Amino acid sequence: MSEKFTDDLFDLKNDRRLSVYLYRAGFGAWLFYIVSGARFMQSVSMYRTDFGVFSFFLMVMGLSASMIYDYHHHRNEFDQKKKWLAISYLVLAALVYFFILHNEPISLDHLFGKGLF
């Protein structure tokens, strides 16, 4: 991989490729979510919720990356998308809270006790 490719990929204000790649990865995770509910995929069915939340996360990150480009090149689209981005972050936070944290209250002692920081 050349250095020019990676420089262009992370130049979010002038290049949309990273946002497209994130959308595609989110769509792939969504397909895994659908397929993991089938009988022949019983070995990965325990990860079905994780596939769904990860899919939503990738889609929101793709929207966030595309908004940087829109801010510099398409101001009207940016103004419309920022409302949806705020709603998406709220939905993502709710999904993580209910499905990943399993309604456990978040406290600093809990975080420090598990060794996350």
Coordinates of N, CA and C in Angstrom, one line a residue:
M1 N 0.8 -1.2 0.0 CA 0.0 0.0 0.0 C 0.9 1.2 0.0
S2 N 0.6 2.1 -0.9 CA 1.5 3.3 -0.9 C 1.0 4.4 0.1
E3 N 2.0 5.2 0.4 CA 1.7 6.3 1.4 C 0.7 7.2 0.8
K4 N 0.7 7.4 -0.5 CA -0.3 8.4 -1.1 C -1.7 7.9 -0.9
F5 N -1.9 6.6 -1.0 CA -3.3 6.0 -0.8 C -3.8 6.3 0.6
T6 N -2.9 6.0 1.6 CA -3.4 6.3 2.9 C -3.6 7.7 3.3
D7 N -2.7 8.6 2.7 CA -2.9 10.0 2.9 C -4.2 10.5 2.3
D8 N -4.6 10.0 1.1 CA -5.8 10.4 0.5 C -7.0 9.8 1.3
L9 N -6.9 8.6 1.8 CA -8.0 7.9 2.5 C -8.4 8.7 3.7
F10 N -7.4 9.2 4.4 CA -7.8 9.9 5.7 C -7.9 11.4 5.5
D11 N -7.9 11.9 4.3 CA -8.1 13.3 4.0 C -9.7 13.5 3.9
L12 N -10.4 13.5 5.0 CA -11.8 13.4 5.0 C -12.5 14.6 4.3
K13 N -11.8 15.8 4.4 CA -12.5 16.9 3.8 C -12.4 17.0 2.3
N14 N -11.6 16.2 1.7 CA -11.5 16.2 0.2 C -11.7 14.8 -0.4
D15 N -12.0 13.8 0.3 CA -12.1 12.5 -0.2 C -13.2 11.7 0.5
R16 N -14.1 11.1 -0.2 CA -15.2 10.4 0.5 C -15.0 8.9 0.6
R17 N -13.9 8.4 0.2 CA -13.7 6.9 0.2 C -13.9 6.3 1.6
L18 N -13.3 6.9 2.6 CA -13.4 6.2 4.0 C -14.9 6.1 4.4
S19 N -15.7 7.1 4.1 CA -17.1 7.0 4.5 C -17.8 5.9 3.7
V20 N -17.5 5.8 2.4 CA -18.0 4.7 1.6 C -17.6 3.3 2.1
Y21 N -16.4 3.2 2.5 CA -15.9 1.9 3.0 C -16.6 1.6 4.4
L22 N -16.8 2.6 5.2 CA -17.5 2.3 6.5 C -18.9 1.9 6.2
Y23 N -19.6 2.6 5.3 CA -21.0 2.2 4.9 C -21.0 0.8 4.4
R24 N -20.1 0.4 3.6 CA -20.1 -1.0 3.0 C -19.8 -2.0 4.1
A25 N -18.9 -1.7 5.0 CA -18.6 -2.6 6.2 C -19.8 -2.7 7.1
G26 N -20.5 -1.6 7.3 CA -21.8 -1.7 8.0 C -22.8 -2.5 7.4
F27 N -22.9 -2.4 6.1 CA -23.9 -3.2 5.3 C -23.5 -4.7 5.4
G28 N -22.2 -5.0 5.4 CA -21.7 -6.4 5.6 C -22.1 -6.9 6.9
A29 N -21.9 -6.1 8.0 CA -22.2 -6.6 9.3 C -23.7 -6.8 9.4
W30 N -24.5 -5.9 8.8 CA -26.0 -6.1 8.8 C -26.3 -7.4 8.1
L31 N -25.6 -7.8 7.0 CA -25.9 -9.1 6.4 C -25.5 -10.2 7.3
F32 N -24.4 -10.1 8.1 CA -24.1 -11.1 9.0 C -25.2 -11.2 10.1
Y33 N -25.8 -10.1 10.5 CA -26.9 -10.1 11.5 C -28.0 -10.9 10.9
I34 N -28.4 -10.7 9.7 CA -29.5 -11.4 9.1 C -29.2 -12.9 9.0
V35 N -28.0 -13.2 8.4 CA -27.7 -14.6 8.2 C -27.5 -15.4 9.5
S36 N -27.0 -14.7 10.5 CA -26.8 -15.4 11.8 C -28.1 -15.9 12.5
G37 N -29.2 -15.5 12.0 CA -30.5 -16.0 12.5 C -30.9 -17.3 11.9
A38 N -30.2 -17.7 10.8 CA -30.6 -18.9 10.1 C -30.2 -20.2 10.9
R39 N -30.8 -21.3 10.6 CA -30.5 -22.5 11.4 C -29.1 -23.0 11.1
F40 N -28.6 -22.9 9.9 CA -27.3 -23.4 9.6 C -26.2 -22.6 10.2
M41 N -26.5 -21.4 10.8 CA -25.5 -20.5 11.4 C -25.7 -20.6 13.0
Q42 N -26.1 -21.6 13.5 CA -26.3 -21.7 15.0 C -25.0 -21.5 15.8
S43 N -23.9 -21.8 15.2 CA -22.6 -21.6 15.9 C -22.3 -20.2 16.2
V44 N -22.8 -19.2 15.4 CA -22.6 -17.8 15.6 C -23.8 -17.0 16.0
S45 N -24.9 -17.7 16.3 CA -26.1 -17.0 16.6 C -26.0 -16.2 17.9
M46 N -25.1 -16.6 18.8 CA -24.9 -15.9 20.0 C -24.3 -14.5 19.8
Y47 N -23.8 -14.2 18.6 CA -23.2 -12.9 18.2 C -24.1 -12.1 17.4
R48 N -25.4 -12.5 17.3 CA -26.3 -11.8 16.4 C -26.6 -10.4 16.8
T49 N -26.8 -10.1 18.1 CA -27.0 -8.8 18.6 C -25.7 -7.9 18.4
D50 N -24.6 -8.5 18.6 CA -23.3 -7.8 18.4 C -23.2 -7.4 16.9
F51 N -23.5 -8.3 16.0 CA -23.5 -7.9 14.6 C -24.4 -6.7 14.3
G52 N -25.6 -6.7 14.9 CA -26.5 -5.6 14.7 C -26.0 -4.3 15.2
V53 N -25.5 -4.3 16.4 CA -25.0 -3.1 17.0 C -23.8 -2.6 16.3
F54 N -22.9 -3.5 15.9 CA -21.7 -3.1 15.2 C -22.0 -2.6 13.8
S55 N -23.1 -3.1 13.2 CA -23.5 -2.6 11.9 C -24.0 -1.2 12.0
F56 N -24.8 -0.9 13.1 CA -25.3 0.4 13.3 C -24.1 1.4 13.6
F57 N -23.2 0.9 14.4 CA -22.0 1.7 14.7 C -21.2 2.1 13.4
L58 N -21.0 1.2 12.5 CA -20.3 1.5 11.3 C -21.0 2.4 10.4
M59 N -22.3 2.3 10.4 CA -23.1 3.2 9.6 C -23.1 4.6 10.1
V60 N -23.1 4.8 11.4 CA -23.1 6.1 12.0 C -21.7 6.7 11.8
M61 N -20.6 5.9 11.9 CA -19.3 6.4 11.7 C -19.1 6.8 10.2
G62 N -19.7 6.1 9.3 CA -19.7 6.4 7.9 C -20.4 7.8 7.6
L63 N -21.6 8.0 8.3 CA -22.3 9.2 8.2 C -21.4 10.4 8.8
S64 N -20.8 10.1 9.9 CA -19.9 11.1 10.5 C -18.8 11.5 9.5
A65 N -18.2 10.5 8.9 CA -17.1 10.8 8.0 C -17.5 11.5 6.7
S66 N -18.7 11.2 6.2 CA -19.2 11.9 5.1 C -19.6 13.3 5.4
M67 N -20.0 13.6 6.6 CA -20.4 14.9 7.0 C -19.2 15.9 6.9
I68 N -18.0 15.4 7.2 CA -16.8 16.3 7.1 C -16.6 16.8 5.7
Y69 N -16.8 15.8 4.7 CA -16.7 16.2 3.3 C -17.9 17.2 2.9
D70 N -19.1 16.9 3.4 CA -20.2 17.8 3.1 C -20.1 19.1 3.7
Y71 N -19.4 19.2 4.8 CA -19.2 20.5 5.5 C -18.4 21.5 4.6
H72 N -17.4 20.9 3.9 CA -16.5 21.7 3.1 C -17.0 21.9 1.7
H73 N -17.8 20.9 1.2 CA -18.2 21.0 -0.3 C -19.7 21.1 -0.5
H74 N -20.6 20.7 0.4 CA -22.0 20.7 0.2 C -22.7 21.2 1.5
R75 N -22.7 22.4 1.7 CA -23.2 23.0 3.0 C -24.7 22.7 3.2
N76 N -25.5 22.6 2.2 CA -26.9 22.3 2.4 C -27.2 20.9 2.9
E77 N -26.4 20.0 2.3 CA -26.5 18.6 2.7 C -26.0 18.4 4.2
F78 N -25.0 19.2 4.5 CA -24.5 19.1 5.9 C -25.5 19.5 6.9
D79 N -26.2 20.6 6.6 CA -27.2 21.1 7.5 C -28.3 20.1 7.7
Q80 N -28.7 19.4 6.7 CA -29.7 18.4 6.8 C -29.3 17.2 7.5
K81 N -28.0 16.7 7.3 CA -27.5 15.5 7.9 C -27.2 15.6 9.4
K82 N -26.9 16.8 9.8 CA -26.5 17.0 11.2 C -27.6 16.7 12.2
K83 N -28.8 16.9 11.8 CA -30.0 16.5 12.6 C -30.1 15.0 12.7
W84 N -29.9 14.3 11.6 CA -29.9 12.8 11.6 C -28.7 12.2 12.4
L85 N -27.6 12.9 12.3 CA -26.4 12.4 13.1 C -26.7 12.5 14.6
A86 N -27.3 13.5 15.0 CA -27.6 13.6 16.5 C -28.6 12.5 16.9
I87 N -29.6 12.3 16.1 CA -30.5 11.2 16.4 C -29.8 9.8 16.3
S88 N -29.0 9.6 15.4 CA -28.2 8.4 15.2 C -27.4 8.1 16.4
Y89 N -26.7 9.1 16.9 CA -25.9 8.9 18.1 C -26.7 8.6 19.4
L90 N -27.9 9.2 19.5 CA -28.8 8.8 20.6 C -29.2 7.4 20.5
V91 N -29.6 6.9 19.3 CA -30.0 5.6 19.1 C -28.9 4.6 19.4
L92 N -27.7 4.9 18.9 CA -26.5 4.1 19.1 C -26.2 4.0 20.6
A93 N -26.3 5.1 21.3 CA -26.1 5.0 22.8 C -27.1 4.1 23.5
A94 N -28.4 4.2 23.0 CA -29.4 3.4 23.6 C -29.2 1.9 23.3
L95 N -28.8 1.6 22.1 CA -28.5 0.2 21.7 C -27.3 -0.4 22.5
V96 N -26.3 0.4 22.7 CA -25.1 -0.1 23.5 C -25.5 -0.3 24.9
Y97 N -26.3 0.7 25.5 CA -26.7 0.6 26.8 C -27.6 -0.7 27.1
F98 N -28.6 -0.9 26.3 CA -29.5 -2.0 26.5 C -29.0 -3.3 26.1
F99 N -28.3 -3.4 25.0 CA -27.8 -4.7 24.5 C -26.4 -5.1 24.9
I100 N -25.5 -4.2 25.1 CA -24.2 -4.5 25.4 C -24.0 -4.4 26.9
L101 N -24.5 -3.4 27.6 CA -24.3 -3.2 29.0 C -25.4 -4.0 29.8
H102 N -26.4 -4.4 29.2 CA -27.5 -5.2 29.8 C -28.1 -4.4 31.0
N103 N -28.4 -3.2 30.8 CA -29.1 -2.3 31.8 C -28.3 -2.2 33.1
E104 N -27.0 -2.4 33.1 CA -26.2 -2.2 34.3 C -25.9 -0.7 34.4
P105 N -26.0 -0.2 35.6 CA -25.6 1.3 35.7 C -24.1 1.4 35.5
I106 N -23.8 2.5 34.9 CA -22.4 2.8 34.7 C -21.8 3.7 35.8
S107 N -20.7 3.2 36.5 CA -20.1 4.0 37.5 C -18.6 3.9 37.3
L108 N -17.9 4.9 37.8 CA -16.4 4.9 37.7 C -15.8 3.7 38.4
D109 N -16.3 3.4 39.6 CA -15.8 2.2 40.3 C -15.9 0.9 39.5
H110 N -17.0 0.8 38.8 CA -17.2 -0.4 37.9 C -16.2 -0.4 36.8
L111 N -15.9 0.8 36.2 CA -14.9 0.9 35.1 C -13.5 0.6 35.6
F112 N -13.1 1.2 36.7 CA -11.8 1.1 37.2 C -11.6 -0.3 37.8
G113 N -12.6 -0.9 38.3 CA -12.5 -2.2 38.9 C -12.3 -3.3 37.8
K114 N -12.8 -3.1 36.6 CA -12.6 -4.1 35.5 C -11.2 -3.9 34.8
G115 N -10.5 -2.8 35.1 CA -9.2 -2.6 34.5 C -9.3 -2.0 33.1
L116 N -10.4 -1.2 32.8 CA -10.5 -0.6 31.5 C -9.6 0.7 31.4
F117 N -9.3 1.3 32.6 CA -8.5 2.5 32.5 C -7.3 2.3 33.4

